[in-house]
GROMACS .gro file of C-alpha atoms in nm:
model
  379
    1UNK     CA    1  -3.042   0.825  -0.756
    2UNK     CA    2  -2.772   0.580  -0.592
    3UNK     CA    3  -2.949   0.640  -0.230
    4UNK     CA    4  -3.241   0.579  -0.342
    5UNK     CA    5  -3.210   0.230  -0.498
    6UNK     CA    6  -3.396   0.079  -0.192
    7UNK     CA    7  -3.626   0.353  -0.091
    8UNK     CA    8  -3.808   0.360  -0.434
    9UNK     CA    9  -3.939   0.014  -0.427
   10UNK     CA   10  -3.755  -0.114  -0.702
   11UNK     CA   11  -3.952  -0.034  -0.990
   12UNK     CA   12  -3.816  -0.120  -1.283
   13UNK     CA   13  -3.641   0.150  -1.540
   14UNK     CA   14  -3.932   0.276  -1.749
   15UNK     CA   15  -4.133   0.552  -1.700
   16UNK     CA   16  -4.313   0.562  -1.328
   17UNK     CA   17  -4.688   0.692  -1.324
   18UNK     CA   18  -4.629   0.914  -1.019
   19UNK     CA   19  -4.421   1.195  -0.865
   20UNK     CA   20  -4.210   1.139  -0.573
   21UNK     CA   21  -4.075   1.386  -0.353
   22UNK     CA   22  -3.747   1.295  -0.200
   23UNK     CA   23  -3.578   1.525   0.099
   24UNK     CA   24  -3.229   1.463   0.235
   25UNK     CA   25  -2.918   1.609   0.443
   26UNK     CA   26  -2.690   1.678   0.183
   27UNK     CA   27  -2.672   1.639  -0.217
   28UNK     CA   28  -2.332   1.575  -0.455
   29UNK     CA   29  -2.313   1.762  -0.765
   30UNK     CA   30  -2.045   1.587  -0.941
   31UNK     CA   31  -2.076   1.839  -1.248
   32UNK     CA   32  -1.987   2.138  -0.983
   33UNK     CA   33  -1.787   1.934  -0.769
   34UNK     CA   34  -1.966   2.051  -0.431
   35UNK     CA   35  -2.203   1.926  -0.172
   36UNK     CA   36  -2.537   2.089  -0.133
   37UNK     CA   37  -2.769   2.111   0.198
   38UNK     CA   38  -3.110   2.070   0.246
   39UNK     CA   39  -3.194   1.943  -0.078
   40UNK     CA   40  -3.568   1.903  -0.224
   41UNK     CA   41  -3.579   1.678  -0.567
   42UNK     CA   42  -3.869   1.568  -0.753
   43UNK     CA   43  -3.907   1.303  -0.956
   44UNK     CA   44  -4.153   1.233  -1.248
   45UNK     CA   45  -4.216   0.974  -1.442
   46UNK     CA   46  -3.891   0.840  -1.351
   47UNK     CA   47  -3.693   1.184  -1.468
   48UNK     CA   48  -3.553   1.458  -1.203
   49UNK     CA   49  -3.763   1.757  -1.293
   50UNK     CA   50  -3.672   1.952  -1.025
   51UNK     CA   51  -3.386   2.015  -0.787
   52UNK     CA   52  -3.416   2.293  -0.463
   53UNK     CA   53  -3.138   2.350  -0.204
   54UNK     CA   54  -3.125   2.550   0.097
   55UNK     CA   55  -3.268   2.920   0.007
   56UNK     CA   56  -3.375   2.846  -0.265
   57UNK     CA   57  -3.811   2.873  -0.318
   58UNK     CA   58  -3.931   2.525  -0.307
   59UNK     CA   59  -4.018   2.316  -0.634
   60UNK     CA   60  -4.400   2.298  -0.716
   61UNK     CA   61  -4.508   1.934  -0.595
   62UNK     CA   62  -4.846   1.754  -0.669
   63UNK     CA   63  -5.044   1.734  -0.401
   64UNK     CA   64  -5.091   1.350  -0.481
   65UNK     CA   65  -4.672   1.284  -0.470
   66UNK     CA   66  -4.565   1.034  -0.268
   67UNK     CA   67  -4.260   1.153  -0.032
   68UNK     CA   68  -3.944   0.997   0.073
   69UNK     CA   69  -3.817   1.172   0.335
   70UNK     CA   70  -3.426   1.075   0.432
   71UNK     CA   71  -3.298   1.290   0.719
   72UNK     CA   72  -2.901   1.240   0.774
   73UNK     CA   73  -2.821   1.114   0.454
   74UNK     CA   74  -2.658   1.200   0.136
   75UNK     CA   75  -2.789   1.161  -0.223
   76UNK     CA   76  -2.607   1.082  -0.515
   77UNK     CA   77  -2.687   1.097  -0.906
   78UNK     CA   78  -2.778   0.747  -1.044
   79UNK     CA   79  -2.450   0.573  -1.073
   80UNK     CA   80  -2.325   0.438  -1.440
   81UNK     CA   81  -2.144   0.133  -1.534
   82UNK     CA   82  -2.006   0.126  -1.811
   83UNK     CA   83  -1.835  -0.220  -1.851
   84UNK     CA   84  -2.056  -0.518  -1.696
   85UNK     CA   85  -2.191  -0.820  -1.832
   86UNK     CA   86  -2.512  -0.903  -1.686
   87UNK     CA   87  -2.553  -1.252  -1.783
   88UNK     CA   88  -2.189  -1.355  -1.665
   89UNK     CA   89  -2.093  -1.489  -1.273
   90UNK     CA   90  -1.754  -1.467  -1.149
   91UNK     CA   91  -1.765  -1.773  -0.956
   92UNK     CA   92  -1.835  -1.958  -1.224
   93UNK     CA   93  -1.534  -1.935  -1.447
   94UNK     CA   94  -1.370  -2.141  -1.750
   95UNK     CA   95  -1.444  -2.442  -1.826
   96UNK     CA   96  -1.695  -2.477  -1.554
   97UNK     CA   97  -1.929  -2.283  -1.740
   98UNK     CA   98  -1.959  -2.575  -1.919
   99UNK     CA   99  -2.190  -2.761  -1.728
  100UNK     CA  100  -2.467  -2.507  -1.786
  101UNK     CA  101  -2.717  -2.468  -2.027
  102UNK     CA  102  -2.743  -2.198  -2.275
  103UNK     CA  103  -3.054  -2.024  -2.122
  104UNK     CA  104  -2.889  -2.018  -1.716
  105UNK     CA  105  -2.714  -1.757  -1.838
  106UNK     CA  106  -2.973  -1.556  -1.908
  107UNK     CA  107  -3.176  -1.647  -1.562
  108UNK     CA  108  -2.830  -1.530  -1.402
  109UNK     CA  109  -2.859  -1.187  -1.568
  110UNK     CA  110  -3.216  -1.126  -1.413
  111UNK     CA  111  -3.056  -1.177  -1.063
  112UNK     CA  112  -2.748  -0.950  -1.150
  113UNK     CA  113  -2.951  -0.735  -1.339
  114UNK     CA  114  -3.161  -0.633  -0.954
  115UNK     CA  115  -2.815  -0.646  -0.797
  116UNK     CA  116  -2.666  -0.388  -1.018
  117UNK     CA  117  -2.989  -0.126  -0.944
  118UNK     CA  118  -3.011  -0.231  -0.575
  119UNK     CA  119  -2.628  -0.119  -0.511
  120UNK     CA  120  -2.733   0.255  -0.715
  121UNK     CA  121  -2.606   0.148  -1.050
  122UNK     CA  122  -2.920   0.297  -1.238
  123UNK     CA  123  -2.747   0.235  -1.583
  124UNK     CA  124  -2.537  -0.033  -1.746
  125UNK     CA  125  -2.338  -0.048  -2.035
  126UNK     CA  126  -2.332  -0.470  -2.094
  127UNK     CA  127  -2.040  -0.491  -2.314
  128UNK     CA  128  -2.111  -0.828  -2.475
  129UNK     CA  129  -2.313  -1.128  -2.462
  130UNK     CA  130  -2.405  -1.438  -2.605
  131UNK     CA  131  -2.713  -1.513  -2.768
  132UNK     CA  132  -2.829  -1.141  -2.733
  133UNK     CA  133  -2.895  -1.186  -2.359
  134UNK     CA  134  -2.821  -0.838  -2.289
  135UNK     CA  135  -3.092  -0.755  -2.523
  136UNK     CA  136  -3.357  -0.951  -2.381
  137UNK     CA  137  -3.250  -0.801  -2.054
  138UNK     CA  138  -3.347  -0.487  -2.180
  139UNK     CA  139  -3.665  -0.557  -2.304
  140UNK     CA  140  -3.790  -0.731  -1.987
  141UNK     CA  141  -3.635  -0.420  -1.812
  142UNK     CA  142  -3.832  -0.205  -2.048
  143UNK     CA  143  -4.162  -0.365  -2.022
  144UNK     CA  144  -4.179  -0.407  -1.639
  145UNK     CA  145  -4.161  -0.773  -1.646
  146UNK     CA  146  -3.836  -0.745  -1.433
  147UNK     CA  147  -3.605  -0.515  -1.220
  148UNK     CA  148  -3.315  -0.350  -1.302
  149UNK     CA  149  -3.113  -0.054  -1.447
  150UNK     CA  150  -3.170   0.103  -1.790
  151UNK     CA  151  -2.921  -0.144  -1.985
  152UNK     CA  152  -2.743  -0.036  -2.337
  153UNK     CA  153  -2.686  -0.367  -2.478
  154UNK     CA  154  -2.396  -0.437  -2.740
  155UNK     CA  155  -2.543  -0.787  -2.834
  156UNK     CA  156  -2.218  -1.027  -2.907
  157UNK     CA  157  -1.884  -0.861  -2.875
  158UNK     CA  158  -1.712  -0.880  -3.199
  159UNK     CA  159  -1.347  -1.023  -3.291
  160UNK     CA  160  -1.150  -1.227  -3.514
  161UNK     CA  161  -1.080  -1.610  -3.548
  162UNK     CA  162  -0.917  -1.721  -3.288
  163UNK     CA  163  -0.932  -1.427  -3.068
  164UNK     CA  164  -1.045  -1.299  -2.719
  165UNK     CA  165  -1.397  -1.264  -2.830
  166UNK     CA  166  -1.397  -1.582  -3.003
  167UNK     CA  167  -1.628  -1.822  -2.788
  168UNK     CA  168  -1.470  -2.133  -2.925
  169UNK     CA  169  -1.141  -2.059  -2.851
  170UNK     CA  170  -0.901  -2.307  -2.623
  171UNK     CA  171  -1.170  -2.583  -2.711
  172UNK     CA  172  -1.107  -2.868  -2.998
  173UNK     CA  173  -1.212  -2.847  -3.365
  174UNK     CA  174  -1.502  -3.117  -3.336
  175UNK     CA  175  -1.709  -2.836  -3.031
  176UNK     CA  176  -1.592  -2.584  -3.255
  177UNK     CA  177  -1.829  -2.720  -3.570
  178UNK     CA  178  -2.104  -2.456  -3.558
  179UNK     CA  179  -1.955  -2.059  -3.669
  180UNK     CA  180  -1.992  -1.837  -3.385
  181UNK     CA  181  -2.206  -1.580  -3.463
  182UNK     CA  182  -1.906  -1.323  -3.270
  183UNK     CA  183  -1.618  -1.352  -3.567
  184UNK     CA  184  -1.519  -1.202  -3.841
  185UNK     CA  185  -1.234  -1.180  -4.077
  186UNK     CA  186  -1.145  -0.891  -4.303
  187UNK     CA  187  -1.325  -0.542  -4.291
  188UNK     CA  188  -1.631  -0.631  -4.504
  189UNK     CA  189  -1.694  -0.916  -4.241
  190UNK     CA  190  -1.711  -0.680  -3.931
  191UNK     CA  191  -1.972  -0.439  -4.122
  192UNK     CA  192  -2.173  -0.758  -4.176
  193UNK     CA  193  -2.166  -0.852  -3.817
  194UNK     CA  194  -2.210  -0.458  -3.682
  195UNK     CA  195  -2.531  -0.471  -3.893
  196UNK     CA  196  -2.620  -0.750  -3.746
  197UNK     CA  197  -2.613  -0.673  -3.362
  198UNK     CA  198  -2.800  -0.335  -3.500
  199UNK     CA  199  -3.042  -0.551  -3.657
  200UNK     CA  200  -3.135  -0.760  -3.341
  201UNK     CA  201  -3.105  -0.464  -3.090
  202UNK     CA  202  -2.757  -0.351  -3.021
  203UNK     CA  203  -2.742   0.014  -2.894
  204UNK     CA  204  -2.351   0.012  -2.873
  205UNK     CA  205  -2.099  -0.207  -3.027
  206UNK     CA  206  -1.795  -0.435  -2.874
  207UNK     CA  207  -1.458  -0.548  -3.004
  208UNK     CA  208  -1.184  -0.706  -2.919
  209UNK     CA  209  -0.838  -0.540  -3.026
  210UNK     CA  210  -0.622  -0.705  -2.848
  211UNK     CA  211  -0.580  -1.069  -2.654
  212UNK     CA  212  -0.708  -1.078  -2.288
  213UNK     CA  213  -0.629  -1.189  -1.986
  214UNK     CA  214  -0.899  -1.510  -1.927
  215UNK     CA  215  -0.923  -1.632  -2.257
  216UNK     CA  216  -0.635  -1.878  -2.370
  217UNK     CA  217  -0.341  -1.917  -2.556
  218UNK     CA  218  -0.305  -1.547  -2.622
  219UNK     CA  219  -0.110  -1.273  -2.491
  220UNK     CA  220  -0.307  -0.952  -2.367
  221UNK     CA  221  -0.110  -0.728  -2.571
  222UNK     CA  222  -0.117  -0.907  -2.887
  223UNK     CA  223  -0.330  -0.727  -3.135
  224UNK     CA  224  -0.615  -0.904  -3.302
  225UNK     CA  225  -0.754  -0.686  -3.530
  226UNK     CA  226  -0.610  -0.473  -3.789
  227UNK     CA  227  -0.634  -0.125  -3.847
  228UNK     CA  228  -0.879  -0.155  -4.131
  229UNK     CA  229  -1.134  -0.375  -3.944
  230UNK     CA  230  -1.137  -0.173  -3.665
  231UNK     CA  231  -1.188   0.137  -3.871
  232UNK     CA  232  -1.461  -0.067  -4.061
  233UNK     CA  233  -1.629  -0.107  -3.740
  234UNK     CA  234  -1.576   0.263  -3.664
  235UNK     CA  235  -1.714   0.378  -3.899
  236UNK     CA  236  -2.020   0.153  -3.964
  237UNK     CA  237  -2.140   0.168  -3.623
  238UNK     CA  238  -2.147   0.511  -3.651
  239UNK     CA  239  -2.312   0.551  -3.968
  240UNK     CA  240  -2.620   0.380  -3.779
  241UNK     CA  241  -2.575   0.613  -3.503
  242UNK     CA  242  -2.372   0.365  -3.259
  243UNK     CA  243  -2.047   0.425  -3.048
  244UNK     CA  244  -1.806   0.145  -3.014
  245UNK     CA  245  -1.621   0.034  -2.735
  246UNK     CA  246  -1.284  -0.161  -2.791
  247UNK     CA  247  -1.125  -0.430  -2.570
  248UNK     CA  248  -0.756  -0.353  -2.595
  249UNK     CA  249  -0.448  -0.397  -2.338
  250UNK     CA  250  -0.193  -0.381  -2.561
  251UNK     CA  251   0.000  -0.059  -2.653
  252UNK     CA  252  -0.040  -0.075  -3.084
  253UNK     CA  253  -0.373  -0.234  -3.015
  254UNK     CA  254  -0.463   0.062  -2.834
  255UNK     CA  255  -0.323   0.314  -3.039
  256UNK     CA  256  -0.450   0.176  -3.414
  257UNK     CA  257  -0.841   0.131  -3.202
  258UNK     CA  258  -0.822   0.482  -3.165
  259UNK     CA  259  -0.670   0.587  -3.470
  260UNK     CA  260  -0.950   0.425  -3.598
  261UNK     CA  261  -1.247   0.614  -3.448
  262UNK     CA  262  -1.331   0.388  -3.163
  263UNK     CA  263  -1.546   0.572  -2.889
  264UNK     CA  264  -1.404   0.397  -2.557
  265UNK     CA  265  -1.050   0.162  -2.462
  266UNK     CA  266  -1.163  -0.106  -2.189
  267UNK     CA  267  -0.899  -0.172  -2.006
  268UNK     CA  268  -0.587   0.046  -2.151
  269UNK     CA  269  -0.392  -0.157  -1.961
  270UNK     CA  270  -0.073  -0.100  -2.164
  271UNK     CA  271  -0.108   0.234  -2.309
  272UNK     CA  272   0.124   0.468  -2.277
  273UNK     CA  273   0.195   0.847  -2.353
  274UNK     CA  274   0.148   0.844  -2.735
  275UNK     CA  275  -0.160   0.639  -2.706
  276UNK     CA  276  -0.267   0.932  -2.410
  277UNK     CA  277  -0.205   1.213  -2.688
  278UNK     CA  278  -0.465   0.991  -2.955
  279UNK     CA  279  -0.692   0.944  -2.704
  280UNK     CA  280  -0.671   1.321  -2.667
  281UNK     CA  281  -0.621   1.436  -2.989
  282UNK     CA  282  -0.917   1.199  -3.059
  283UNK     CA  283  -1.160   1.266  -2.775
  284UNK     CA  284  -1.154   0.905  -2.684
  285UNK     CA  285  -1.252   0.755  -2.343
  286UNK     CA  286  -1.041   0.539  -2.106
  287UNK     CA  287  -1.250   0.277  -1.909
  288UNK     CA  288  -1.024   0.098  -1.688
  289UNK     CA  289  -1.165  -0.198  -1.450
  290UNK     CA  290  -0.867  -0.124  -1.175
  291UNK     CA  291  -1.072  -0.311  -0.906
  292UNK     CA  292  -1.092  -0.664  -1.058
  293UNK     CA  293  -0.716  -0.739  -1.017
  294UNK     CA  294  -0.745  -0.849  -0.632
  295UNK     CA  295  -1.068  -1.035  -0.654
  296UNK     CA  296  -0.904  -1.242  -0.962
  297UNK     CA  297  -0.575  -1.310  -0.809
  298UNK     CA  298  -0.792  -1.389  -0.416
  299UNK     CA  299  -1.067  -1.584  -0.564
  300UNK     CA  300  -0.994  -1.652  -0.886
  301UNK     CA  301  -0.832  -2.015  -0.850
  302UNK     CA  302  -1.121  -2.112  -0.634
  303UNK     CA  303  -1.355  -1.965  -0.936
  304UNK     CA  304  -1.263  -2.215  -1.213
  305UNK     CA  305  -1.001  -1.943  -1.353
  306UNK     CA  306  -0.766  -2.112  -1.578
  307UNK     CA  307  -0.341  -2.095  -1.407
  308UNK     CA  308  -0.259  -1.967  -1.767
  309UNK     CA  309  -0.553  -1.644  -1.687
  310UNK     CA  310  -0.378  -1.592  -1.322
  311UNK     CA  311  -0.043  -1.570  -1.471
  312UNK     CA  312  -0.170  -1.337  -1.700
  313UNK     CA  313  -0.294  -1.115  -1.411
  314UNK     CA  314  -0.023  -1.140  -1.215
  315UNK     CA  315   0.163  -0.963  -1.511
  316UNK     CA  316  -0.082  -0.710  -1.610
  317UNK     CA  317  -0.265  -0.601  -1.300
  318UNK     CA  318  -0.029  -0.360  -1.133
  319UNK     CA  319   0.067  -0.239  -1.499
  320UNK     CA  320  -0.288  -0.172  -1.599
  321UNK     CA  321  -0.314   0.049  -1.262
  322UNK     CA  322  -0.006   0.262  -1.306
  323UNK     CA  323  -0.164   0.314  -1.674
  324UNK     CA  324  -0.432   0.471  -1.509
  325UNK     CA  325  -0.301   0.687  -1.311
  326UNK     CA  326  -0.106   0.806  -1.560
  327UNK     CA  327  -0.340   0.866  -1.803
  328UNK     CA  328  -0.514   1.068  -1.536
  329UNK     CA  329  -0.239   1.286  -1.485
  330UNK     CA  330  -0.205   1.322  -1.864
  331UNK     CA  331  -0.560   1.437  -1.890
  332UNK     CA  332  -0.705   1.163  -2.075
  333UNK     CA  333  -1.105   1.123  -1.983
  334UNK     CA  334  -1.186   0.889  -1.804
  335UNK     CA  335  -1.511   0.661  -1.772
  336UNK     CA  336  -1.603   0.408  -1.514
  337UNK     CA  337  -1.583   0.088  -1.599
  338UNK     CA  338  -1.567  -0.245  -1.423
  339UNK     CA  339  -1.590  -0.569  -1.622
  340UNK     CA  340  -1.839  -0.687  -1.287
  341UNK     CA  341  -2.031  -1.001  -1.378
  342UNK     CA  342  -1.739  -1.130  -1.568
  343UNK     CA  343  -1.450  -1.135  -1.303
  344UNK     CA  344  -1.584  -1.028  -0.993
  345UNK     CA  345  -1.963  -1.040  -0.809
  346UNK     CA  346  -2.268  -0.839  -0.908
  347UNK     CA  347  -2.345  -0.593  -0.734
  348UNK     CA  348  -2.012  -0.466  -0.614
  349UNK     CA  349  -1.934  -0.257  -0.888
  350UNK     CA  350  -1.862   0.040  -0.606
  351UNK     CA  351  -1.546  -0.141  -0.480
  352UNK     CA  352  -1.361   0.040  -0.770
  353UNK     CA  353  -1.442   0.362  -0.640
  354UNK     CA  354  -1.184   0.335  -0.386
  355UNK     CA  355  -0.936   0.197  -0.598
  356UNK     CA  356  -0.974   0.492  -0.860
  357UNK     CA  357  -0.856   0.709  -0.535
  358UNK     CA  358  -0.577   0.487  -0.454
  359UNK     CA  359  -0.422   0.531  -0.809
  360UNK     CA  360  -0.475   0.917  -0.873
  361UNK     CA  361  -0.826   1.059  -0.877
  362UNK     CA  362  -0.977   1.309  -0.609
  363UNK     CA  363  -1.323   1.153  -0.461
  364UNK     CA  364  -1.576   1.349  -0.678
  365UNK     CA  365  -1.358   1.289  -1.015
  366UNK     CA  366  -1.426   0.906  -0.907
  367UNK     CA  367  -1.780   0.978  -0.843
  368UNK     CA  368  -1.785   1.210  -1.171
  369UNK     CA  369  -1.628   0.916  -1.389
  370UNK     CA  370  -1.941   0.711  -1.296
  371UNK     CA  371  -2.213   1.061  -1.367
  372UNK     CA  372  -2.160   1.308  -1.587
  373UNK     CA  373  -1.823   1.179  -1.790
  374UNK     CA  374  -2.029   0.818  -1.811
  375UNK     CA  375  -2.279   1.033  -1.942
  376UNK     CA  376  -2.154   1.196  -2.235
  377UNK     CA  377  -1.942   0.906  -2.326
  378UNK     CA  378  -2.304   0.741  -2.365
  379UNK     CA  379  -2.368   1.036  -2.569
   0.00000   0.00000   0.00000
């Protein structure tokens, strides 16, 4: 539970050996869109078992649980991210991530990893990594040998020569000697390279449609990958029971990603009514990072961001947040997601909440983007 990051001592996201008791002012159900009193909920073995309210007959406790007792305050289901990337730091963008060795990004990700949990995030969706960071994230997560939030990994995000997901791009051909492991060409290539993230621990899978705004020499809207790769991707992840999310600003980007089968559109930042009916008509997700726009265009510069990735912004920001709240009136569903680690400091993934108000949404449909709609879209 968000509140509770603090109070519980931090253990990490497996299974807990005891029950705790927790006792509070006031409770949001997000699912029934009210505010209950008085609430009682036990937890055990890391699960909510048990949830009382005022007049209602008090769960059955152990007489051995430990209580946290939090008069005046409000509790709030575990929060869900489902864009991050744990092993990523905003202040350290471009080309200045070049003066850091392959494994710092990984010690970065254990930091971020307790940020994330500490500020109530008690799940992350890490949409892309290198070297399978995210993985090993999970695993230490898993085991106890670090803090943080349960963490569905998609290993490398996937794309085509040349692309937004391609690591090498913007660099010369002699850095560019070694394949990277992220890039395929044709659909038969992205079924190879699904497999592979499967086969080293992916639990959701990553592409990039569409160019992006801080990679280089490509326009956000441009698409990247064709219909039939994308539907490759579709449909292999799902054949080994995976969802796939798709990076995609641009309008036909958008619209072929979901023609395609794709589970959730990051960003969305050009879509526009027909790509609201697919995503419909589909049962798609939107996940749209409308926070990260004023951190990039305040700090970005300072960060290492490239002029070409600011210019980009400047273009696509306001755009991308007059998408959303269009979408939202059009009744797409909406998921929250908020590209933190990559373009602005872990740990304050909340600062979208309020911008998800600005643009549209009542309170609890921001708080229910981040529960229960995060939630199913996790499936």
């Amino acid at each position: 539970m968000a509140a509770l990051a603090s109070s519980l001592a931090l253990t990490a996201a497996p299974a807990h050996a005891d029950t705790v008791v927790v006792t509070a002012a006031h409770l949001v159900d997000p699912a029934a869109g009210r505010t209950l009193d008085d609430p009682t909920v036990v937890i055990t073995d890391g699960r909510i078992v048990a949830v009382a309210t005022r007049g209602q007959a008090g769960p059955a406790v152990p007489p051995n649980a430990r209580r946290i007792d939090l008069p005046g305050k409000t509790l709030l289901p575990g929060l869900i991210d489902m864009h991050v990337h744990l092993d990523a730091e905003a202040t350290i963008s471009g080309y200045r991530r070049l003066d850091y060795t392959d494994s710092f990004w990984q010690a970065v990700g254990v930091g971020n990893a307790r940020k994330m949990l500490e500020a109530g995030f008690t799940t992350v969706r890490n949409v892309g990594s290198e070297d399978y960071n995210d993985v090993g994230l999970k695993q230490a997560v898993d085991g106890g040998w670090i803090v943080g939030p349960r963490i569905v990994p998609a290993g490398y995000a996937l794309g085509s020569t040349g692309g937004h997901c391609d690591g090498t791009e913007g660099l010369p051909p002699r850095f560019a000697s070694v394949p990277t492991p992220s890039v395929a060409d044709g659909p038969d290539g992205y079924r190879r390279l699904v497999r592979t993230q499967k086969k080293y621990g992916a639990e959701v899978i990553k592409i990039c449609a569409t160019g992006g705004v801080l990679s280089r020499r490509d326009a956000p809207g441009a698409q990247q990958m064709s219909l039939d790769e994308m539907k490759a991707v579709a449909d292999e992840a799902h054949l080994l029971g995976m969802k796939v999310a798709a990076h995609a600003h641009g309008t036909a980007g958008i619209d072929d990603a979901l023609r395609a089968g794709i589970d959730t559109i990051e960003h969305a930042s050009l879509a526009d009514a027909g790509s609201f009916k697919l995503a419909k008509e589909h049962g798609a997700w939107f996940s749209m990072d409308v926070y990260d726009d004023d951190y990039i265009l305040a700090e970005g510069a300072k960060n290492g961001v490239h002029p070409e990735s600011l210019e980009k912004e400047r273009q696509i920001g306001r755009k991308q947040r007059e998408t959303f709240r269009d979408a939202h009136r059009a009744g797409v569903k909406m998921i929250f997601g908020t590209d933190n680690g990559a373009v602005f400091p872990a740990g304050q993934n909340a600062l979208q909440f309020a911008k998800m108000v600005e643009w549209g949404m009542t309170p609890v449909e921001a708080i229910r983007s981040a529960t229960t709609n995060a939630a199913q879209a996790l499936g």
